[in-house]
């Protein structure tokens, strides 16, 4: 309506947002990049929101609307994701990745799988695989690389623990994993991060898994620095 | 028939006692919402945008399928009555007007709306359905041009025009209006009216409904933001 919303504010579709004023169209060095959910109306010179969520500015002059839901714009082909098997069909599995639709995973897309020896996967198992998605068709997952090797993908051990975190935090952890390496120096553990906002961890003791989850969620909430998180981890291990 | 307008003397927070909602009650659907407006309750769920499974027309746009399931009551048949089909079509025009259909070619969304409880009359249930539909689309994060909200107004024989009427008042009323407003300019998107009235009463009803719509948008903001914390 009349109120212009600011960055990091919650918006509904149709709200106008106060981003930086548009520079002259000939000045290409200062162009604004609008991500999913934002729209510029050249007749009214206003930025409007087309989605529901928080306005974020991940880098200067780049904006998008964080809808807190997995959408086609948050996943790309080639992402590694964590899914839960919902159904086993004759030649494929239906996997829930938190998206609108269930993804399909062919039973032949596992390492060493042939017509006679299909893998032992059933409903409830956790899958780590590579995603192939475009807006229109059903998403597909594969658990082998081009050379036929699994390389860490496939069915994950049932003794691990799966939980969800916001998608941007998951992507951040995938690219900047020094926190995870430091925690690994303290106690060994296994971790799989899915770009669909899911994390699977496995450690020898339950206490370690709980402490790891606490640290990751703390990082998601507050973005504290590494040393503070390490102390939190050590405290959680003891208490 | 009196022509007085009842003044809205209550303070702003009082309309929030008529509205309640629960977001994502159906966790398997892309988006879902349950909304209560006075004594009417509706649930809606949305699945999509997903692969187009039928050979329907939408090649370069989104295919929208809405199903409305009324409370099985007086008509003992299982099929949808003509009045309910009209409601489906009316809601479909609302969806088509706001959803950005060009973003999803060769895809479809399925919307199912359930009327769970209706103790008052037509106005409240229609408004409840519209608001539930909008909340569901917001919960599913569908790209929309604007959010919308519906306000029911009835014309009571003695009390005049009442907005968000209580059940007793609505059942005693002779005519009713349902106005759907959009969020950007608070303009009317859709109207449904029934009964005996003239243009002056219609305009008075619109002017009563506009501030109420603003409060309903405020309610949407609060509830959706609460979902995230």
Tab-separated table of C-alpha atoms in Angstrom:
chain	number	residue	atom	x	y	z
A	1	UNK	CA	0.000	0.000	0.000
A	2	UNK	CA	1.473	3.309	1.045
A	3	UNK	CA	4.158	1.987	3.361
A	4	UNK	CA	7.444	1.104	1.693
A	5	UNK	CA	8.991	-1.985	3.216
A	6	UNK	CA	12.669	-2.177	4.121
A	7	UNK	CA	15.289	-4.867	3.715
A	8	UNK	CA	14.917	-7.796	6.162
A	9	UNK	CA	11.266	-6.920	6.651
A	10	UNK	CA	8.451	-9.416	6.099
A	11	UNK	CA	6.473	-8.649	2.927
A	12	UNK	CA	3.324	-9.925	1.264
A	13	UNK	CA	2.833	-10.024	-2.514
A	14	UNK	CA	2.008	-6.561	-3.796
A	15	UNK	CA	4.037	-4.634	-1.191
A	16	UNK	CA	6.375	-1.912	-2.449
A	17	UNK	CA	9.924	-2.171	-1.218
A	18	UNK	CA	12.454	0.627	-0.771
A	19	UNK	CA	15.596	-0.636	-2.476
A	20	UNK	CA	18.235	1.796	-3.632
A	21	UNK	CA	16.974	4.253	-6.212
A	22	UNK	CA	17.371	3.113	-9.754
A	23	UNK	CA	20.382	4.636	-11.473
A	24	UNK	CA	20.292	5.801	-15.063
A	25	UNK	CA	19.813	2.826	-17.416
A	26	UNK	CA	23.009	3.682	-19.271
A	27	UNK	CA	25.120	3.326	-16.150
A	28	UNK	CA	25.756	-0.422	-16.186
A	29	UNK	CA	28.312	-0.448	-13.363
A	30	UNK	CA	25.573	0.206	-10.797
A	31	UNK	CA	22.893	-2.184	-11.972
A	32	UNK	CA	20.616	-3.797	-9.385
A	33	UNK	CA	20.080	-7.543	-9.528
A	34	UNK	CA	16.605	-8.742	-8.554
A	35	UNK	CA	16.326	-12.351	-7.452
A	36	UNK	CA	13.241	-14.540	-7.125
A	37	UNK	CA	10.167	-12.811	-5.757
A	38	UNK	CA	11.021	-9.235	-6.726
A	39	UNK	CA	9.718	-7.226	-9.624
A	40	UNK	CA	10.390	-3.736	-10.977
A	41	UNK	CA	7.522	-1.825	-12.520
A	42	UNK	CA	8.873	0.749	-14.961
A	43	UNK	CA	5.588	2.665	-15.135
A	44	UNK	CA	5.464	3.422	-11.446
A	45	UNK	CA	9.242	3.199	-10.834
A	46	UNK	CA	8.615	0.954	-7.856
A	47	UNK	CA	9.988	-2.360	-6.676
A	48	UNK	CA	7.160	-4.724	-5.744
A	49	UNK	CA	7.219	-8.103	-4.129
A	50	UNK	CA	5.685	-11.081	-5.875
A	51	UNK	CA	6.260	-13.492	-3.041
A	52	UNK	CA	5.717	-13.798	0.664
A	53	UNK	CA	8.779	-13.740	2.908
A	54	UNK	CA	11.694	-11.634	4.091
A	55	UNK	CA	13.567	-9.265	1.770
A	56	UNK	CA	17.266	-10.132	1.871
A	57	UNK	CA	20.367	-8.476	0.514
A	58	UNK	CA	23.032	-11.219	0.299
A	59	UNK	CA	25.523	-8.922	-1.428
A	60	UNK	CA	25.475	-5.283	-2.395
A	61	UNK	CA	22.811	-4.353	-4.967
A	62	UNK	CA	21.521	-7.946	-5.103
A	63	UNK	CA	18.134	-8.623	-3.537
A	64	UNK	CA	15.660	-11.469	-3.304
A	65	UNK	CA	12.692	-12.642	-1.223
A	66	UNK	CA	13.453	-15.511	1.125
A	67	UNK	CA	10.218	-17.522	1.180
A	68	UNK	CA	11.501	-20.079	3.715
A	69	UNK	CA	10.250	-22.828	1.513
A	70	UNK	CA	12.016	-25.009	-1.009
A	71	UNK	CA	11.176	-23.673	-4.447
A	72	UNK	CA	12.511	-24.277	-7.912
A	73	UNK	CA	14.773	-21.255	-7.580
A	74	UNK	CA	16.608	-22.633	-4.539
A	75	UNK	CA	17.674	-25.909	-6.155
A	76	UNK	CA	19.794	-26.432	-9.265
A	77	UNK	CA	20.797	-29.487	-11.240
A	78	UNK	CA	23.933	-30.990	-9.755
A	79	UNK	CA	23.120	-30.168	-6.122
A	80	UNK	CA	23.653	-32.897	-3.567
A	81	UNK	CA	20.498	-33.418	-1.563
A	82	UNK	CA	19.162	-35.567	1.268
A	83	UNK	CA	15.890	-37.336	0.678
A	84	UNK	CA	13.662	-39.810	2.478
A	85	UNK	CA	12.227	-42.739	0.516
A	86	UNK	CA	8.438	-42.688	0.488
A	87	UNK	CA	7.609	-45.549	-1.830
A	88	UNK	CA	9.345	-48.323	-3.675
A	89	UNK	CA	8.001	-48.996	-7.118
A	90	UNK	CA	9.017	-51.717	-9.519
A	91	UNK	CA	11.996	-49.953	-11.059
A	92	UNK	CA	12.259	-46.707	-9.139
A	93	UNK	CA	11.857	-45.079	-5.758
A	94	UNK	CA	9.787	-42.040	-4.861
A	95	UNK	CA	11.823	-39.769	-2.603
A	96	UNK	CA	10.664	-36.801	-0.543
A	97	UNK	CA	13.106	-33.888	-0.819
A	98	UNK	CA	10.901	-31.249	0.775
A	99	UNK	CA	9.772	-29.911	-2.603
A	100	UNK	CA	6.277	-29.677	-4.174
A	101	UNK	CA	6.669	-33.017	-5.829
A	102	UNK	CA	8.283	-36.287	-4.898
A	103	UNK	CA	11.520	-36.945	-6.749
A	104	UNK	CA	12.101	-40.125	-8.671
A	105	UNK	CA	15.230	-42.272	-8.199
A	106	UNK	CA	15.787	-45.181	-10.523
A	107	UNK	CA	16.858	-48.394	-8.796
A	108	UNK	CA	19.593	-48.783	-11.412
A	109	UNK	CA	21.194	-45.503	-10.363
A	110	UNK	CA	23.073	-47.106	-7.478
A	111	UNK	CA	26.609	-48.424	-7.554
A	112	UNK	CA	26.716	-52.021	-8.683
A	113	UNK	CA	23.013	-52.289	-9.330
A	114	UNK	CA	21.822	-54.559	-12.118
A	115	UNK	CA	18.545	-56.123	-13.083
A	116	UNK	CA	19.233	-59.108	-10.869
A	117	UNK	CA	20.833	-57.343	-7.922
A	118	UNK	CA	18.748	-54.325	-7.080
A	119	UNK	CA	19.740	-52.398	-3.939
A	120	UNK	CA	18.075	-53.103	-0.635
A	121	UNK	CA	16.253	-49.785	-0.168
A	122	UNK	CA	12.775	-49.369	1.172
A	123	UNK	CA	10.409	-46.831	2.660
A	124	UNK	CA	11.959	-44.699	5.387
A	125	UNK	CA	15.581	-44.961	4.243
A	126	UNK	CA	17.688	-41.826	3.841
A	127	UNK	CA	19.233	-41.184	0.449
A	128	UNK	CA	22.108	-38.850	-0.422
A	129	UNK	CA	22.173	-38.159	-4.112
A	130	UNK	CA	22.600	-35.700	-6.926
A	131	UNK	CA	19.573	-33.810	-8.139
A	132	UNK	CA	18.400	-33.075	-11.653
A	133	UNK	CA	15.643	-30.488	-11.688
A	134	UNK	CA	13.990	-28.116	-14.091
A	135	UNK	CA	10.764	-26.253	-13.450
A	136	UNK	CA	8.454	-28.465	-15.417
A	137	UNK	CA	9.158	-32.173	-14.980
A	138	UNK	CA	9.378	-34.327	-11.909
A	139	UNK	CA	12.775	-33.915	-10.195
A	140	UNK	CA	15.161	-36.868	-10.498
A	141	UNK	CA	17.930	-38.121	-8.254
A	142	UNK	CA	20.895	-40.273	-9.057
A	143	UNK	CA	23.294	-41.943	-6.645
A	144	UNK	CA	26.127	-42.645	-9.084
A	145	UNK	CA	28.592	-40.435	-10.860
A	146	UNK	CA	29.168	-40.559	-14.594
A	147	UNK	CA	31.795	-43.257	-14.142
A	148	UNK	CA	29.418	-45.491	-12.165
A	149	UNK	CA	30.954	-44.910	-8.720
A	150	UNK	CA	28.895	-43.861	-5.690
A	151	UNK	CA	31.474	-41.548	-4.088
A	152	UNK	CA	29.618	-41.167	-0.805
A	153	UNK	CA	26.123	-41.111	-2.296
A	154	UNK	CA	23.492	-43.789	-1.783
A	155	UNK	CA	21.630	-45.042	1.261
A	156	UNK	CA	22.887	-43.606	4.547
A	157	UNK	CA	23.310	-45.577	7.734
A	158	UNK	CA	20.149	-45.832	9.798
A	159	UNK	CA	21.984	-44.939	13.010
A	160	UNK	CA	22.471	-41.340	11.965
A	161	UNK	CA	20.280	-38.364	12.767
A	162	UNK	CA	18.511	-36.161	10.220
A	163	UNK	CA	17.273	-32.641	10.889
A	164	UNK	CA	16.322	-29.509	8.936
A	165	UNK	CA	17.925	-26.088	8.775
A	166	UNK	CA	17.200	-23.027	6.627
A	167	UNK	CA	18.313	-23.485	3.025
A	168	UNK	CA	20.686	-20.534	2.877
A	169	UNK	CA	22.539	-21.824	5.953
A	170	UNK	CA	22.896	-25.241	4.347
A	171	UNK	CA	24.413	-23.735	1.216
A	172	UNK	CA	26.680	-21.605	3.344
A	173	UNK	CA	27.923	-24.654	5.250
A	174	UNK	CA	28.586	-26.503	2.001
A	175	UNK	CA	30.870	-23.768	0.725
A	176	UNK	CA	32.500	-22.657	3.993
A	177	UNK	CA	33.159	-25.725	6.074
A	178	UNK	CA	35.987	-24.579	8.358
A	179	UNK	CA	33.660	-24.810	11.379
A	180	UNK	CA	32.883	-28.433	10.575
A	181	UNK	CA	36.561	-29.259	10.097
A	182	UNK	CA	37.457	-27.684	13.448
A	183	UNK	CA	34.763	-29.699	15.194
A	184	UNK	CA	36.100	-32.774	13.442
A	185	UNK	CA	39.488	-32.135	15.013
A	186	UNK	CA	37.860	-32.405	18.436
A	187	UNK	CA	35.788	-35.561	17.887
A	188	UNK	CA	35.422	-37.605	14.704
A	189	UNK	CA	31.964	-37.701	13.137
A	190	UNK	CA	30.253	-38.104	9.773
A	191	UNK	CA	28.092	-35.440	8.221
A	192	UNK	CA	26.104	-35.100	5.005
A	193	UNK	CA	24.668	-31.716	4.049
A	194	UNK	CA	21.784	-31.522	1.616
A	195	UNK	CA	21.224	-28.369	-0.409
A	196	UNK	CA	17.518	-28.822	0.316
A	197	UNK	CA	18.059	-27.738	3.899
A	198	UNK	CA	18.663	-31.101	5.576
A	199	UNK	CA	21.661	-32.356	7.548
A	200	UNK	CA	22.490	-35.917	8.528
A	201	UNK	CA	25.065	-36.569	11.235
A	202	UNK	CA	26.476	-39.708	12.723
A	203	UNK	CA	28.925	-40.059	15.579
A	204	UNK	CA	29.965	-42.760	17.998
A	205	UNK	CA	28.081	-41.278	20.966
A	206	UNK	CA	24.583	-39.765	21.044
A	207	UNK	CA	25.956	-36.901	23.139
A	208	UNK	CA	28.239	-35.883	20.255
A	209	UNK	CA	25.347	-35.834	17.809
A	210	UNK	CA	23.248	-33.661	20.109
A	211	UNK	CA	26.136	-31.271	20.634
A	212	UNK	CA	26.791	-31.040	16.885
A	213	UNK	CA	23.149	-30.290	16.187
A	214	UNK	CA	23.160	-27.599	18.860
A	215	UNK	CA	26.185	-25.909	17.350
A	216	UNK	CA	24.799	-25.995	13.809
A	217	UNK	CA	21.451	-24.569	14.887
A	218	UNK	CA	23.232	-21.876	16.899
A	219	UNK	CA	25.213	-20.918	13.834
A	220	UNK	CA	21.992	-20.801	11.826
A	221	UNK	CA	20.365	-18.491	14.335
A	222	UNK	CA	23.151	-16.121	15.344
A	223	UNK	CA	26.114	-16.516	12.997
A	224	UNK	CA	28.531	-16.335	15.931
A	225	UNK	CA	32.229	-16.775	15.253
A	226	UNK	CA	34.061	-20.066	15.277
A	227	UNK	CA	35.627	-19.847	18.721
A	228	UNK	CA	32.318	-19.169	20.437
A	229	UNK	CA	30.787	-22.123	18.656
A	230	UNK	CA	33.700	-24.355	19.617
A	231	UNK	CA	33.267	-23.467	23.291
A	232	UNK	CA	29.541	-24.169	23.003
A	233	UNK	CA	30.349	-27.557	21.502
A	234	UNK	CA	32.763	-28.436	24.282
A	235	UNK	CA	30.277	-27.352	26.941
A	236	UNK	CA	27.516	-29.419	25.355
A	237	UNK	CA	29.736	-32.491	25.321
A	238	UNK	CA	30.284	-32.280	29.024
A	239	UNK	CA	26.878	-31.182	30.328
B	1	UNK	CA	-35.580	-0.624	5.691
B	2	UNK	CA	-33.432	1.840	7.568
B	3	UNK	CA	-30.533	3.568	5.896
B	4	UNK	CA	-28.318	4.199	8.849
B	5	UNK	CA	-24.759	2.975	8.892
B	6	UNK	CA	-23.587	1.424	12.114
B	7	UNK	CA	-20.429	3.100	13.291
B	8	UNK	CA	-17.440	0.898	13.883
B	9	UNK	CA	-16.718	2.152	17.370
B	10	UNK	CA	-14.640	-0.760	18.527
B	11	UNK	CA	-10.900	-0.345	18.654
B	12	UNK	CA	-8.640	-1.944	16.066
B	13	UNK	CA	-7.874	-5.154	17.898
B	14	UNK	CA	-11.483	-6.284	18.109
B	15	UNK	CA	-11.682	-7.767	14.605
B	16	UNK	CA	-8.797	-10.060	15.427
B	17	UNK	CA	-11.064	-11.888	17.848
B	18	UNK	CA	-13.236	-12.938	14.900
B	19	UNK	CA	-10.323	-14.301	12.904
B	20	UNK	CA	-8.186	-17.343	13.635
B	21	UNK	CA	-5.963	-19.307	11.382
B	22	UNK	CA	-3.634	-22.266	11.424
B	23	UNK	CA	-0.965	-22.542	8.734
B	24	UNK	CA	0.298	-25.777	7.227
B	25	UNK	CA	-2.122	-28.089	9.065
B	26	UNK	CA	-1.639	-30.588	6.214
B	27	UNK	CA	2.088	-31.123	6.177
B	28	UNK	CA	2.259	-33.185	2.986
B	29	UNK	CA	0.730	-30.468	0.813
B	30	UNK	CA	2.778	-27.636	-0.694
B	31	UNK	CA	0.619	-25.122	1.180
B	32	UNK	CA	-2.428	-25.382	3.391
B	33	UNK	CA	-4.381	-23.231	5.809
B	34	UNK	CA	-7.367	-23.427	8.106
B	35	UNK	CA	-9.169	-20.152	8.631
B	36	UNK	CA	-12.003	-19.207	10.963
B	37	UNK	CA	-14.228	-16.169	10.464
B	38	UNK	CA	-16.744	-15.872	13.326
B	39	UNK	CA	-18.644	-19.159	13.096
B	40	UNK	CA	-17.384	-20.404	9.747
B	41	UNK	CA	-14.368	-22.628	9.310
B	42	UNK	CA	-12.644	-23.622	6.082
B	43	UNK	CA	-9.577	-25.614	5.200
B	44	UNK	CA	-7.776	-25.395	1.920
B	45	UNK	CA	-4.813	-27.267	0.535
B	46	UNK	CA	-2.682	-26.590	-2.489
B	47	UNK	CA	-0.410	-28.976	-4.391
B	48	UNK	CA	1.958	-27.732	-7.029
B	49	UNK	CA	3.179	-26.378	-9.305
B	50	UNK	CA	3.848	-29.846	-10.618
B	51	UNK	CA	3.962	-31.834	-13.780
B	52	UNK	CA	0.914	-31.445	-16.018
B	53	UNK	CA	-0.717	-34.825	-16.067
B	54	UNK	CA	-3.638	-34.226	-18.364
B	55	UNK	CA	-3.807	-33.137	-21.960
B	56	UNK	CA	-5.290	-29.779	-21.083
B	57	UNK	CA	-5.025	-26.416	-22.756
B	58	UNK	CA	-2.344	-24.726	-20.698
B	59	UNK	CA	0.732	-25.066	-22.857
B	60	UNK	CA	2.442	-21.821	-21.950
B	61	UNK	CA	0.576	-21.035	-18.724
B	62	UNK	CA	-0.232	-22.641	-15.431
B	63	UNK	CA	-3.237	-24.951	-15.268
B	64	UNK	CA	-5.384	-24.269	-12.195
B	65	UNK	CA	-7.805	-26.866	-10.837
B	66	UNK	CA	-10.010	-25.906	-7.926
B	67	UNK	CA	-12.339	-28.308	-6.148
B	68	UNK	CA	-14.749	-27.097	-3.527
B	69	UNK	CA	-16.222	-29.622	-1.126
B	70	UNK	CA	-19.214	-28.245	0.714
B	71	UNK	CA	-20.449	-29.699	3.964
B	72	UNK	CA	-22.661	-32.669	3.066
B	73	UNK	CA	-25.918	-31.455	4.547
B	74	UNK	CA	-29.315	-31.025	3.053
B	75	UNK	CA	-28.492	-32.415	-0.345
B	76	UNK	CA	-27.809	-36.060	0.231
B	77	UNK	CA	-25.912	-36.554	-2.992
B	78	UNK	CA	-22.147	-36.813	-3.203
B	79	UNK	CA	-21.741	-34.629	-6.262
B	80	UNK	CA	-21.126	-30.914	-6.179
B	81	UNK	CA	-24.259	-28.791	-6.502
B	82	UNK	CA	-24.530	-26.021	-9.096
B	83	UNK	CA	-24.176	-23.349	-6.454
B	84	UNK	CA	-20.914	-24.887	-5.288
B	85	UNK	CA	-19.670	-25.095	-8.864
B	86	UNK	CA	-20.333	-21.356	-9.168
B	87	UNK	CA	-18.261	-20.796	-6.067
B	88	UNK	CA	-15.448	-22.858	-7.587
B	89	UNK	CA	-15.493	-20.744	-10.723
B	90	UNK	CA	-15.586	-17.512	-8.754
B	91	UNK	CA	-12.573	-18.554	-6.711
B	92	UNK	CA	-10.803	-19.676	-9.873
B	93	UNK	CA	-11.108	-16.170	-11.339
B	94	UNK	CA	-9.466	-14.820	-8.190
B	95	UNK	CA	-6.587	-17.275	-8.491
B	96	UNK	CA	-6.115	-16.562	-12.182
B	97	UNK	CA	-6.048	-12.839	-11.606
B	98	UNK	CA	-3.298	-12.903	-9.045
B	99	UNK	CA	-1.041	-15.887	-9.723
B	100	UNK	CA	1.752	-15.261	-12.200
B	101	UNK	CA	0.732	-17.952	-14.626
B	102	UNK	CA	3.474	-17.328	-17.176
B	103	UNK	CA	6.159	-18.426	-14.711
B	104	UNK	CA	4.991	-22.039	-14.832
B	105	UNK	CA	4.351	-23.264	-18.351
B	106	UNK	CA	3.196	-26.848	-18.727
B	107	UNK	CA	2.558	-27.166	-15.000
B	108	UNK	CA	-0.541	-27.438	-12.881
B	109	UNK	CA	-1.696	-26.616	-9.379
B	110	UNK	CA	-4.496	-28.407	-7.570
B	111	UNK	CA	-6.482	-26.586	-4.938
B	112	UNK	CA	-9.000	-28.355	-2.749
B	113	UNK	CA	-11.223	-26.332	-0.435
B	114	UNK	CA	-13.266	-27.849	2.361
B	115	UNK	CA	-16.062	-26.050	4.078
B	116	UNK	CA	-15.904	-27.552	7.541
B	117	UNK	CA	-18.388	-25.525	9.499
B	118	UNK	CA	-20.910	-22.886	8.615
B	119	UNK	CA	-23.418	-21.817	11.215
B	120	UNK	CA	-24.131	-18.401	9.716
B	121	UNK	CA	-25.178	-17.584	6.199
B	122	UNK	CA	-23.680	-17.164	2.766
B	123	UNK	CA	-21.697	-13.999	3.330
B	124	UNK	CA	-19.453	-15.321	6.055
B	125	UNK	CA	-18.717	-18.618	4.348
B	126	UNK	CA	-17.852	-16.945	1.039
B	127	UNK	CA	-15.535	-14.491	2.729
B	128	UNK	CA	-14.031	-17.306	4.780
B	129	UNK	CA	-13.340	-19.318	1.607
B	130	UNK	CA	-11.612	-16.381	-0.101
B	131	UNK	CA	-9.404	-15.652	2.854
B	132	UNK	CA	-8.509	-19.299	3.326
B	133	UNK	CA	-7.562	-19.497	-0.349
B	134	UNK	CA	-5.313	-16.467	-0.100
B	135	UNK	CA	-3.629	-17.734	3.065
B	136	UNK	CA	-3.038	-21.107	1.437
B	137	UNK	CA	-1.371	-19.524	-1.578
B	138	UNK	CA	0.775	-17.401	0.716
B	139	UNK	CA	1.685	-20.452	2.785
B	140	UNK	CA	2.696	-22.299	-0.378
B	141	UNK	CA	4.728	-19.294	-1.503
B	142	UNK	CA	3.160	-19.145	-4.941
B	143	UNK	CA	4.288	-16.063	-6.859
B	144	UNK	CA	1.342	-13.695	-6.805
B	145	UNK	CA	0.813	-10.134	-7.977
B	146	UNK	CA	-1.063	-9.177	-4.821
B	147	UNK	CA	-2.585	-10.713	-1.729
B	148	UNK	CA	-6.362	-10.383	-1.333
B	149	UNK	CA	-8.880	-10.408	1.508
B	150	UNK	CA	-12.661	-10.700	1.575
B	151	UNK	CA	-15.000	-8.832	3.904
B	152	UNK	CA	-18.655	-9.788	4.468
B	153	UNK	CA	-21.178	-6.984	5.058
B	154	UNK	CA	-24.837	-7.608	5.835
B	155	UNK	CA	-27.806	-5.298	5.933
B	156	UNK	CA	-29.700	-5.830	9.159
B	157	UNK	CA	-33.324	-4.577	9.279
B	158	UNK	CA	-32.770	-2.534	12.446
B	159	UNK	CA	-29.013	-2.225	12.966
B	160	UNK	CA	-28.111	-1.132	9.438
B	161	UNK	CA	-24.950	-2.229	7.702
B	162	UNK	CA	-22.761	-4.550	9.790
B	163	UNK	CA	-19.335	-5.810	8.879
B	164	UNK	CA	-18.041	-9.235	9.985
B	165	UNK	CA	-21.500	-9.956	11.404
B	166	UNK	CA	-22.154	-12.327	14.245
B	167	UNK	CA	-24.334	-15.342	13.480
B	168	UNK	CA	-27.507	-13.957	15.056
B	169	UNK	CA	-27.241	-10.725	13.069
B	170	UNK	CA	-26.470	-12.462	9.835
B	171	UNK	CA	-29.382	-14.848	10.077
B	172	UNK	CA	-31.718	-11.902	10.666
B	173	UNK	CA	-30.367	-9.908	7.739
B	174	UNK	CA	-32.079	-9.360	4.448
B	175	UNK	CA	-29.241	-8.669	2.051
B	176	UNK	CA	-25.497	-9.161	2.088
B	177	UNK	CA	-22.342	-8.183	0.238
B	178	UNK	CA	-18.942	-9.822	0.016
B	179	UNK	CA	-16.139	-7.573	-1.205
B	180	UNK	CA	-12.684	-8.872	-2.094
B	181	UNK	CA	-9.939	-6.253	-1.838
B	182	UNK	CA	-6.366	-6.425	-3.046
B	183	UNK	CA	-3.438	-5.208	-1.008
B	184	UNK	CA	-1.710	-2.715	-3.311
B	185	UNK	CA	-4.330	0.034	-3.652
B	186	UNK	CA	-7.133	-1.464	-1.546
B	187	UNK	CA	-9.273	-1.621	-4.681
B	188	UNK	CA	-12.092	-4.064	-5.227
B	189	UNK	CA	-11.131	-7.273	-6.962
B	190	UNK	CA	-14.436	-9.125	-6.821
B	191	UNK	CA	-17.913	-8.633	-5.416
B	192	UNK	CA	-20.846	-10.818	-4.629
B	193	UNK	CA	-24.124	-9.326	-3.500
B	194	UNK	CA	-27.583	-10.628	-2.845
B	195	UNK	CA	-30.814	-8.973	-1.762
B	196	UNK	CA	-32.559	-5.634	-2.040
B	197	UNK	CA	-30.384	-2.510	-1.984
B	198	UNK	CA	-29.577	0.627	-3.931
B	199	UNK	CA	-26.288	2.105	-5.115
B	200	UNK	CA	-26.014	4.400	-2.098
B	201	UNK	CA	-26.076	1.437	0.288
B	202	UNK	CA	-23.555	-0.389	-1.892
B	203	UNK	CA	-21.161	2.553	-1.699
B	204	UNK	CA	-21.619	2.841	2.059
B	205	UNK	CA	-20.883	-0.861	2.382
B	206	UNK	CA	-17.676	-0.489	0.369
B	207	UNK	CA	-16.509	2.367	2.543
B	208	UNK	CA	-17.121	0.298	5.686
B	209	UNK	CA	-15.351	-2.717	4.242
B	210	UNK	CA	-12.130	-0.999	3.139
B	211	UNK	CA	-10.549	-0.391	6.563
B	212	UNK	CA	-11.550	-3.890	7.659
B	213	UNK	CA	-9.648	-5.325	4.689
B	214	UNK	CA	-6.544	-3.438	5.812
B	215	UNK	CA	-6.807	-5.069	9.206
B	216	UNK	CA	-7.181	-8.486	7.623
B	217	UNK	CA	-3.927	-7.910	5.698
B	218	UNK	CA	-2.311	-6.987	8.994
B	219	UNK	CA	-3.598	-10.286	10.376
B	220	UNK	CA	-2.047	-12.168	7.435
B	221	UNK	CA	1.305	-10.536	8.108
B	222	UNK	CA	1.260	-11.454	11.779
B	223	UNK	CA	0.251	-15.062	11.199
B	224	UNK	CA	2.679	-15.718	8.356
B	225	UNK	CA	5.554	-14.162	10.179
B	226	UNK	CA	4.694	-16.239	13.255
B	227	UNK	CA	4.978	-19.380	11.166
B	228	UNK	CA	8.660	-18.713	10.687
B	229	UNK	CA	9.659	-18.287	14.309
